[in-house]
Coordinates of C-alpha atoms in Angstrom, one line a residue:
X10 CA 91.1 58.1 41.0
X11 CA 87.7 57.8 42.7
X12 CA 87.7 61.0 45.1
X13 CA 85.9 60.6 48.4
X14 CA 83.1 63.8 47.4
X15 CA 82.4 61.5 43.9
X16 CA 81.2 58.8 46.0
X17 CA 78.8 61.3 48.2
X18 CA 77.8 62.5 44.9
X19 CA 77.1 59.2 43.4
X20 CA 75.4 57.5 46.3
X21 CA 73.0 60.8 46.3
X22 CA 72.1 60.4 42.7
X23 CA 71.3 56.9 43.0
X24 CA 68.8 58.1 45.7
X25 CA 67.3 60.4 43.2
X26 CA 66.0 57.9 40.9
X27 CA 64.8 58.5 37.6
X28 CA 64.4 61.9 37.4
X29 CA 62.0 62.2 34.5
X30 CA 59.1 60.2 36.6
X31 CA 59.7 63.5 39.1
X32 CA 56.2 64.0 41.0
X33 CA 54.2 66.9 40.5
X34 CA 56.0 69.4 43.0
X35 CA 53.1 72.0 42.2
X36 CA 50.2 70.1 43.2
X37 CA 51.7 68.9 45.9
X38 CA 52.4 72.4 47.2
X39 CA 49.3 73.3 46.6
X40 CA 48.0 70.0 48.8
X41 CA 50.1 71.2 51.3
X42 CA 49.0 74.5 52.4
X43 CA 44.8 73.3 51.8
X44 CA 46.0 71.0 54.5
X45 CA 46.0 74.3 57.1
X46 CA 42.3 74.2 56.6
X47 CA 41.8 71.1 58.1
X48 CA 43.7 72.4 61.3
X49 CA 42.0 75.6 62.1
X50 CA 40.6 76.6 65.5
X51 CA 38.2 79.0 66.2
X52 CA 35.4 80.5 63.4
X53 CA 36.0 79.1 59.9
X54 CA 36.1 81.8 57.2
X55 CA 33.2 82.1 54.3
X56 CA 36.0 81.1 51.8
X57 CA 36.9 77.2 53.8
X58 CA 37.6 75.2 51.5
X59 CA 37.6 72.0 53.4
X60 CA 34.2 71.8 54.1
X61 CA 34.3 69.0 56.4
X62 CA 35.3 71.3 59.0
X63 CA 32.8 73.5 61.1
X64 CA 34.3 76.1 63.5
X65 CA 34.9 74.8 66.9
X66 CA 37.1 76.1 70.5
X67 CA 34.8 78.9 69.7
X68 CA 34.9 80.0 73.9
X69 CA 39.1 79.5 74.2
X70 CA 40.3 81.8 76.4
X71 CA 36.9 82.2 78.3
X72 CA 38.3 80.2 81.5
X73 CA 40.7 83.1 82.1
X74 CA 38.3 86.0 81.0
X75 CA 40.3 86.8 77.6
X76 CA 39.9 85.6 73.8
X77 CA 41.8 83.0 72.7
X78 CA 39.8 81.0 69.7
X79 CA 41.4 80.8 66.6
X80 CA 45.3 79.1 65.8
X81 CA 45.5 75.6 64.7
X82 CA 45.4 72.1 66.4
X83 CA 48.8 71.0 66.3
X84 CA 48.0 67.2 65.2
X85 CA 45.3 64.4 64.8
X86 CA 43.7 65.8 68.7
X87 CA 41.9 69.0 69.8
X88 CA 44.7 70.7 71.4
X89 CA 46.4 74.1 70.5
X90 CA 50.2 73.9 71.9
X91 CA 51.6 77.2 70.9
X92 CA 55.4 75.7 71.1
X93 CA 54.9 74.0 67.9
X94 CA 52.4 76.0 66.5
X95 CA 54.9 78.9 66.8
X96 CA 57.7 76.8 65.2
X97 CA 55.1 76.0 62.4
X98 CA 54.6 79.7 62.1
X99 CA 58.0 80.4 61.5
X100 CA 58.9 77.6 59.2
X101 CA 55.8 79.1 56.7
X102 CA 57.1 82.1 57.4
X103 CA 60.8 80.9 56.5
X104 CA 59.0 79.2 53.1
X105 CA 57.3 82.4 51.7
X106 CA 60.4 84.6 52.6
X107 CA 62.5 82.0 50.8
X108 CA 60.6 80.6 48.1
X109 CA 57.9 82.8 47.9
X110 CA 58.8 84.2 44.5
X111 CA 58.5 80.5 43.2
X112 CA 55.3 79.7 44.8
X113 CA 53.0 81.7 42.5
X114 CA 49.5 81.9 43.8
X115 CA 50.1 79.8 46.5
X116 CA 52.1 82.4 47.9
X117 CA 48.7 84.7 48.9
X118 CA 47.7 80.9 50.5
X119 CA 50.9 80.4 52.3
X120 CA 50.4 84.1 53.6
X121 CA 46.4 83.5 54.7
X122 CA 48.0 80.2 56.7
X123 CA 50.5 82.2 58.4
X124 CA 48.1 84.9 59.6
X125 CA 45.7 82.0 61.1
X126 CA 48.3 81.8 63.5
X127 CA 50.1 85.2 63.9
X128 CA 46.7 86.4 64.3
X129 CA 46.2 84.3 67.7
X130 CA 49.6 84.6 68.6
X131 CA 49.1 88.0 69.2
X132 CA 46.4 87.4 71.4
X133 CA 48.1 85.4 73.3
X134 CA 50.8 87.7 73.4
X135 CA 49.0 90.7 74.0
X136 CA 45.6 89.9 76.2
X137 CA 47.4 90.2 79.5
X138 CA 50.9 92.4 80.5
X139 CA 53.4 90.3 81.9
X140 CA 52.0 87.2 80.5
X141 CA 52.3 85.0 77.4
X142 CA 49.6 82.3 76.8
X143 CA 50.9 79.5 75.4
X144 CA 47.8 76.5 74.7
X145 CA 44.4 75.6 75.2
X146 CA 43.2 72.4 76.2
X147 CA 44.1 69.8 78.9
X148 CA 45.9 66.9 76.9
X149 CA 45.6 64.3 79.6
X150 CA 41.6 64.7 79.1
X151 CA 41.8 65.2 75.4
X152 CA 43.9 62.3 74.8
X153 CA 41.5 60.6 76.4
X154 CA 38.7 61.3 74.3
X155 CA 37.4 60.5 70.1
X156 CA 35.5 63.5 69.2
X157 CA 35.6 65.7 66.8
X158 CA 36.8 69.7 68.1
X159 CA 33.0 70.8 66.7
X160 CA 31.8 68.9 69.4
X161 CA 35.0 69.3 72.5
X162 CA 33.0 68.9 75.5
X163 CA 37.3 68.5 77.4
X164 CA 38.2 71.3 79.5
X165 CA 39.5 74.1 77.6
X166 CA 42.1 74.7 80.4
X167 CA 44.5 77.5 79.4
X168 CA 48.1 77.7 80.3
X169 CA 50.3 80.7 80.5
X170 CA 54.6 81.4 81.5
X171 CA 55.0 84.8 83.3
X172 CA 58.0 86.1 85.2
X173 CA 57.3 84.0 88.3
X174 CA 56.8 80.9 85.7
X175 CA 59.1 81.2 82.9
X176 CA 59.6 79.9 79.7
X177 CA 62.0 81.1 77.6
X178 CA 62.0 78.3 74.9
X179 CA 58.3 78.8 74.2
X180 CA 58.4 82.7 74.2
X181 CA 61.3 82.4 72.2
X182 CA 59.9 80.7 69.4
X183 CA 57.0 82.9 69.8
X184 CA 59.0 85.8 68.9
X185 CA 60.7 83.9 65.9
X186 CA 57.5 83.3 64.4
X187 CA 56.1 87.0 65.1
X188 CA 59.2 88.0 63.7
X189 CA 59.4 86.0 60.5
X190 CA 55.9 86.7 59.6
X191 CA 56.2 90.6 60.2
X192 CA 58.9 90.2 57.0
X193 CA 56.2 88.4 54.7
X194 CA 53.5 91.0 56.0
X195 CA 56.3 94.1 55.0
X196 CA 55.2 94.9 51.6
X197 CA 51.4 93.9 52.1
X198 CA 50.5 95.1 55.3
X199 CA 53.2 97.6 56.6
X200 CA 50.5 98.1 59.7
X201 CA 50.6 94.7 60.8
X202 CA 53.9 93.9 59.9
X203 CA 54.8 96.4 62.6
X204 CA 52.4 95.5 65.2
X205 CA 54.2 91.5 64.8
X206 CA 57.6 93.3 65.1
X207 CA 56.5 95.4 68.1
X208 CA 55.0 92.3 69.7
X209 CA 58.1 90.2 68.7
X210 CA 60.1 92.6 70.5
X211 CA 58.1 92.6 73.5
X212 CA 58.2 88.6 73.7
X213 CA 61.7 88.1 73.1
X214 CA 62.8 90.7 75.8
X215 CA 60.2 88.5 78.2
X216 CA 62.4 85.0 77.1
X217 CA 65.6 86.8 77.9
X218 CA 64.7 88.5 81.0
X219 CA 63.1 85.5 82.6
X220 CA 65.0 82.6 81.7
X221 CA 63.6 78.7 82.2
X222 CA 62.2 76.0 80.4
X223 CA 58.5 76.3 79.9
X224 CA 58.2 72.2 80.9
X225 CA 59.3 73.1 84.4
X226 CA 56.5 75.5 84.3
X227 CA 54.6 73.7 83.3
X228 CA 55.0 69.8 83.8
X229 CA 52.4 67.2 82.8
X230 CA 50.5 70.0 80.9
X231 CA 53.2 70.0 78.0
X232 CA 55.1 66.9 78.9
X233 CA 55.4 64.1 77.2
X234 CA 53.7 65.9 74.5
X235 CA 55.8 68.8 73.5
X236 CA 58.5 69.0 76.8
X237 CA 61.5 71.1 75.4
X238 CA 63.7 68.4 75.5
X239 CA 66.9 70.8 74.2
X240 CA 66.5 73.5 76.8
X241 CA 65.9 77.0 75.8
X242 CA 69.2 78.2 74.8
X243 CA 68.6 77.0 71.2
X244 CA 65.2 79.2 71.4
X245 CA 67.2 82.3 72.6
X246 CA 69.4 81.6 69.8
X247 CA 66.4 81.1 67.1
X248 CA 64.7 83.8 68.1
X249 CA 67.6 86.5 68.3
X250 CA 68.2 85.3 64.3
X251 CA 65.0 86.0 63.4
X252 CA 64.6 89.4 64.9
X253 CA 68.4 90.2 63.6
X254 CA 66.9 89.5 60.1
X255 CA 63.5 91.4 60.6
X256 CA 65.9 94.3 62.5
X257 CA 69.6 94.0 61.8
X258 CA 70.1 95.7 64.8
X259 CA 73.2 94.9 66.9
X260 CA 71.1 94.4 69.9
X261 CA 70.0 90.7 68.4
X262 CA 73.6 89.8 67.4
X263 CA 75.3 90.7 70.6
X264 CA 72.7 88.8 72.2
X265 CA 73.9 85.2 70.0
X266 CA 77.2 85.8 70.6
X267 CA 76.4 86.3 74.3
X268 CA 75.2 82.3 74.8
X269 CA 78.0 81.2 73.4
X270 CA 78.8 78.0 71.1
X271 CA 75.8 75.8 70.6
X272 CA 74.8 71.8 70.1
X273 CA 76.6 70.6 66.8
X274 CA 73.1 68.2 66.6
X275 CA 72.1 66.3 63.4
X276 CA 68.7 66.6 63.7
X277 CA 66.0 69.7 63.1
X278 CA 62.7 70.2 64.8
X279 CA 60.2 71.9 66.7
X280 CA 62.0 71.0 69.6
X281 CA 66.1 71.8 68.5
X282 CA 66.5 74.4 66.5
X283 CA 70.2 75.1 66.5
X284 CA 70.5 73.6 63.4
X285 CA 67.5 76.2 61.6
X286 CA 70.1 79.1 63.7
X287 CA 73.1 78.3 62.1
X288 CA 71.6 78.1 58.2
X289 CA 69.8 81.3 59.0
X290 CA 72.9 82.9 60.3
X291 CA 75.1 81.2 57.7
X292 CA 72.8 83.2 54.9
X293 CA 74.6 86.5 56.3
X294 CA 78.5 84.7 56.4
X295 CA 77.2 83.8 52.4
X296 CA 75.0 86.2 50.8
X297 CA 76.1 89.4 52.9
X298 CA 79.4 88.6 53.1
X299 CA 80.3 89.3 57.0
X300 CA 82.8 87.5 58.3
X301 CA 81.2 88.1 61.9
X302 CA 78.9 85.4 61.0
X303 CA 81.5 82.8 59.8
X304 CA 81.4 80.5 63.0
X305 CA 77.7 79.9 61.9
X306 CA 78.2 78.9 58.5
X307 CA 81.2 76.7 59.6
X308 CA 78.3 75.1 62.4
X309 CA 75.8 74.7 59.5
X310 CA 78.3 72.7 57.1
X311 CA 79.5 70.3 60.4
X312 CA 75.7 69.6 60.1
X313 CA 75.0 69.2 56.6
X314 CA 78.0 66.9 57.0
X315 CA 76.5 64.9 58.9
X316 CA 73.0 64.7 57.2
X317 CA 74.8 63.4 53.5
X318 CA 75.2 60.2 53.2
X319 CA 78.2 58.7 53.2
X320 CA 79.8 61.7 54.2
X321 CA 82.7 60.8 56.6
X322 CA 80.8 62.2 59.7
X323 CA 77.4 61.1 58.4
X324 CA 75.7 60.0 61.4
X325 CA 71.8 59.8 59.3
X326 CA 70.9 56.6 59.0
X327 CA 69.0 55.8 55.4
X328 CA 66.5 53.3 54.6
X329 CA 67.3 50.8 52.1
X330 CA 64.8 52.9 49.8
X331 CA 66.4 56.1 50.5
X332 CA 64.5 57.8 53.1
X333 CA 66.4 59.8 55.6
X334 CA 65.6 57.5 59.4
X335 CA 66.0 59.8 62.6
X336 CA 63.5 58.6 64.8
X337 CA 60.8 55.9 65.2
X338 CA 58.1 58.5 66.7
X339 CA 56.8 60.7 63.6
X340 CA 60.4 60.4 61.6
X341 CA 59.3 62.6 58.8
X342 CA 59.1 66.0 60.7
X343 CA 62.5 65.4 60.8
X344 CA 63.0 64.5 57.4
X345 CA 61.1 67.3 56.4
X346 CA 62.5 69.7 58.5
X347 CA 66.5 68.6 57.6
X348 CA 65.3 68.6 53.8
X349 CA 64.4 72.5 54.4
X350 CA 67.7 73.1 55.5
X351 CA 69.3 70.8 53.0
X352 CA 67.4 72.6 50.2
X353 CA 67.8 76.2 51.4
X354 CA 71.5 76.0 52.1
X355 CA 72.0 74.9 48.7
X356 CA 70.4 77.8 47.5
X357 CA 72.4 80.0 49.3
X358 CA 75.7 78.3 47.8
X359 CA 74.2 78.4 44.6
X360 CA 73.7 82.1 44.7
X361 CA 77.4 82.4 45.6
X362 CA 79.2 79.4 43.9
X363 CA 80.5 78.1 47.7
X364 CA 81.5 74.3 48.2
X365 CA 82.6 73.3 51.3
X366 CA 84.2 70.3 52.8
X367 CA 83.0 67.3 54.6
X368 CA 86.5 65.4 55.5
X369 CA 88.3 65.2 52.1
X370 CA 85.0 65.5 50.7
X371 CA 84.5 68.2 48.7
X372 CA 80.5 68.6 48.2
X373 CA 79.1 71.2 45.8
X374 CA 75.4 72.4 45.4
X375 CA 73.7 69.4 43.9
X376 CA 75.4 67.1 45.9
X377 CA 72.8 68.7 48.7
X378 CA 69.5 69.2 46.4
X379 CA 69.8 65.6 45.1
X380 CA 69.3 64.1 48.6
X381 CA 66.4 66.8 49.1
X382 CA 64.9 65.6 45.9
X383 CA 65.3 62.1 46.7
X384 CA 63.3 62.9 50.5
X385 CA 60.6 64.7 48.7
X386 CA 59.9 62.2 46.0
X387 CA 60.1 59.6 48.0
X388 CA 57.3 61.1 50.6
X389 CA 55.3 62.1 47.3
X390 CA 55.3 58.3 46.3
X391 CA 58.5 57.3 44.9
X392 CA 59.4 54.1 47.5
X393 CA 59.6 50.9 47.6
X394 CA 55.7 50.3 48.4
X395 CA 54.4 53.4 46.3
X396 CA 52.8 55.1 48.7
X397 CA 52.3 58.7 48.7
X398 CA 52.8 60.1 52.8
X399 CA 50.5 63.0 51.4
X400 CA 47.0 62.2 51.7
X401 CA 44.9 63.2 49.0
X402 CA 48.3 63.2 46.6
X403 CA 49.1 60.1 44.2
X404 CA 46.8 56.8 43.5
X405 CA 48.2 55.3 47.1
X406 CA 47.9 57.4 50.3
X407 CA 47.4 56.9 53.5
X408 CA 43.2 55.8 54.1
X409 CA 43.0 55.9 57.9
X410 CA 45.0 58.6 59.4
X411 CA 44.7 59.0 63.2
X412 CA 42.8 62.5 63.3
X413 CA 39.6 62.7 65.5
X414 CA 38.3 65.1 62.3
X415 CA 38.8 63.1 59.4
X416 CA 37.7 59.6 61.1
X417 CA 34.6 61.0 62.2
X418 CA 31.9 61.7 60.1
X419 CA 31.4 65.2 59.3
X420 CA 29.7 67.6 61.0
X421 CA 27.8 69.0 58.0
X422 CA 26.3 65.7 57.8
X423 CA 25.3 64.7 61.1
X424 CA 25.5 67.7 63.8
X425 CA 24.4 65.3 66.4
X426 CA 27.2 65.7 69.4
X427 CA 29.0 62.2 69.8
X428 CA 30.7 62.7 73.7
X429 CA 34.0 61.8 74.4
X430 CA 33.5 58.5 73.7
X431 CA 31.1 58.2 71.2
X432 CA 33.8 58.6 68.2
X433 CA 36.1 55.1 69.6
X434 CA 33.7 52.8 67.2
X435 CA 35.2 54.5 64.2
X436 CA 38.6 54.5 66.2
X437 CA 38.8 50.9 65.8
X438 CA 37.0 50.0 62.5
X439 CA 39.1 49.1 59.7
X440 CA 37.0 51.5 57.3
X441 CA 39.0 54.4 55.6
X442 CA 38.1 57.5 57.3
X443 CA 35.1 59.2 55.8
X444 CA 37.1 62.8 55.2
X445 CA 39.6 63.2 53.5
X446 CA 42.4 65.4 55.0
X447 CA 43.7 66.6 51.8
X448 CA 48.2 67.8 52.0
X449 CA 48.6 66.0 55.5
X450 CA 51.9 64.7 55.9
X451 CA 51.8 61.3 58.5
X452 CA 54.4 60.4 60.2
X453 CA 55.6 58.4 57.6
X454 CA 57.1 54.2 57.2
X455 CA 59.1 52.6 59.5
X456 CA 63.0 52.0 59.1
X457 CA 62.1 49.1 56.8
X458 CA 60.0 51.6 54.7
X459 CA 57.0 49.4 55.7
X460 CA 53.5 51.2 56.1
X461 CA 50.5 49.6 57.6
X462 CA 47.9 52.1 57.7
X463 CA 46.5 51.8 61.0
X464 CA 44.2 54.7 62.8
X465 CA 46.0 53.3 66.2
X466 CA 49.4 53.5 65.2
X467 CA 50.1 57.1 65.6
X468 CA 54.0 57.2 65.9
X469 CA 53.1 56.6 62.1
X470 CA 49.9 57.8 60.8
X471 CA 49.5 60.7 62.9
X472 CA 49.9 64.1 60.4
X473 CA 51.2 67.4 62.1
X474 CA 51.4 70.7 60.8
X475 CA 55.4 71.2 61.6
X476 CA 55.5 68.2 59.5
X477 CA 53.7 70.0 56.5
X478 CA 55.3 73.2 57.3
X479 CA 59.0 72.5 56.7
X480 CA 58.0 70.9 53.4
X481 CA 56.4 73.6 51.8
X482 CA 60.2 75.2 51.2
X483 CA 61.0 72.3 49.5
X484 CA 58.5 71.7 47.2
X485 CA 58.2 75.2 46.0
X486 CA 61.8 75.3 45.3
X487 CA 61.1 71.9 43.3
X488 CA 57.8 72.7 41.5
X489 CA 59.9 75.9 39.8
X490 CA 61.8 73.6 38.3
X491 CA 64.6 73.8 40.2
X492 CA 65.7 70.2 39.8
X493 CA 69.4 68.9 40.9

């Protein structure tokens, strides 16, 4: 008899393709974390390697009489929007604490990304008591304009949550980050590691204290862009996991059980992050054995269940070429993000011999890596129209990416200042862009894994680096050949 878990299992390897044409995982890795380059505020290092890129937002912070150059520009503008940077923080934080002992050298890389950010998270953290900066730019201007960020003439408007302004979701995820990457920095950097923890601490006790959303805060400055669309309590919850890992102190666990139940959501971003809460809390039920944190692990299965396909309380839609279809907007930050979780909760029942059930469906370890395989090959180039999603990766990639950066020519060549307006001719030609943003992730094909390639299109060909973030997990779990 055909048993309900040998038709999840089946459906998931037909996903997988041919196995032996797998991409190559380390490469791509590697592509992934030079793509961090690309993104950097503030003064560029003697060692950049993408030499396209000049340093630029060199007076952030100036408006409000305290530093705040350096961090990353979240997409294809000139912004920095600390909510998702901070989630992308914590997601490389996640990868090098996870897979970091498959990553080889790009392990040192993956840390040298991280610490771009931590290092101007902590100014934003720390400039002013009672306060917690969280961007640079006004979006409504910057949106507004083609330039490349060497030559931002925009307002450098900076925008902060304090006691009287809240924002718990963004301080939050501050603190996840802070916290994450004081656990990579342990062994390397004890001193830093503990200033991170300190200032994780601090910030987390801030989002607690002073509870609200940071988009009531503050409004058209964040929204639509990155408005925290979940509420904070998934933050709260984030945030207390990471600093119960980085601590284990009762404190943080008292604290999740204190909000309660959460979302059973089947989707993972910058924005929700239940889902990220309940794997990380799950590795405690699994690997440490506590039976305190079996609610979580039950919470993370209910989501895995319905992730798989074909599951019985499946609720992902796939494309008829196998990629995982959440959203139209930017679909594979979710896809990337989910596959994280897909991968790394496999590991942890892999490391302990655990199945679970979804229904009658019993589903064992490579029931979840072969659907992770299948999303990362299939970004990498193995789809219906053979295109890689990873610029620079594969014969096929994506030519004109909306980035103001890579469309416009660079600033080594021509220093010349080009206005707000000046860079909308290259906008709208049909040329490929003259840089090449090498490891950027777009935001991937439609539902009918069609891709057109268009600069304007941006809900597909816009990369991010949440997007490239979750995937470096992933692919470093893959490139040790770790295969399903």
């Amino acid at each position: 008899m055909t048993s309900p878990f040998f038709i999840v299992f089946l459906f998931s390897s037909l996903l997988m393709g041919n196995a032996d044409a797998s991409p190559n995982y380390r490469e791509a890795l590697t592509k992934s974390l030079l793509f961090f380059q690309g993104q950097r505020s503030g003064r560029l290092p003697r060692d950049q390697q993408v030499s396209w890129r000049a340093s630029s937002g060199l007076s952030d912070g100036s408006t409000a009489h305290v530093d705040l150059t350096g961090g990353y520009y979240d997409a294809g503008d000139n912004v920095k929007f600390n909510f998702p940077m901070a989630y992308t923080t914590t997601m490389l934080s996640w990868s090098a604490l996870e897979y970091g002992k498959r990553m080889g050298p790009e392990l040192e890389n993956a840390r040298v990304n991280i610490r771009w950010a931590t290092d101007y998270l902590l100014k934003c953290a720390r400039a002013t008591p009672g306060k917690l900066y969280v961007g640079v730019g006004d979006p409504n201007v910057d949106h507004k304009c083609w330039e490349r960020p060497e030559d931002m003439d925009t307002p450098r408007t900076v925008y902060s949550v304090s006691p009287s302004n809240p924002g718990s979701d963004v301080a939050a995820e501050t603190a996840a980050a802070l916290a994450a990457a004081s656990m990579v920095f342990r062994k390397v950097d004890s001193k830093y590691s503990r200033l991170l923890l300190a200032t994780a601490k601090d910030v987390m006790q801030f989002a607690i204290q002073y509870r609200g959303a940071y988009s009531d805060s503050l409004s058209s400055s964040v929204c639509p862009f990155y408005c925290s669309y979940s509420g904070y309590k998934d933050e709260l919850m984030w945030g207390a996991a990471w600093l119960l890992r980085a601590t284990n102190e009762p404190y943080y666990e008292n604290l999740i059980n204190s909000l309660g139940g959460g979302d059973q959501p089947d989707i993972f971003s910058w924005d929700n992050k239940y889902a990220g809460a309940y794997v990380l809390l799950s590795r405690r039920a699994l690997l440490n054995k506590d039976s305190n944190f079996e609610t979580y692990k039950q919470a993370a299965e209910n989501f895995m269940c319905k992730i798989l396909p074909n599951s019985p309380s499946s609720s992902t839609q796939y494309t008829q070429g196998g990629l995982m279809y959440k959203l139209p907007h930017s679909n594979l930050q979710y896809v990337t993000a989910i596959t994280f979780l897909l991968t790394t909760y496999a590991k942890y029942m892999k490391s302990t011999r655990h199945t679970f059930s979804c229904g009658n469906s019993v589903i064992v370890t490579d029931a979840l890596l072969s659907v992770s395989k299948r999303q990362v090959d299939y970004i990498l180039g193995e789809n219906p129209i053979k295109m890689s999603y990873m610029v620079g990766f594969g014969p096929n990639f994506p030519k004109r990416i909306h980035h103001r950066a890579a469309s416009l020519p660079s600033h080594a060549l021509s220093s010349k200042s080009l206005g707000c307006n000046g860079g909308f001719q290259s906008f709208y030609t049909q040329n490929p862009n003259p840089n090449i943003l090498t490891g950027a992730i777009v935001g991937g094909p439609n539902q009918n894994d069609g891709y057109p390639d268009q600069r304007d299109d941006y809900s597909h060909s816009e990369p991010a680096t949440y997007i490239n973030a979750a995937f470096v997990g992933p692919l470093a779990y893959f490139a040790a050949g770790r295969s399903a």
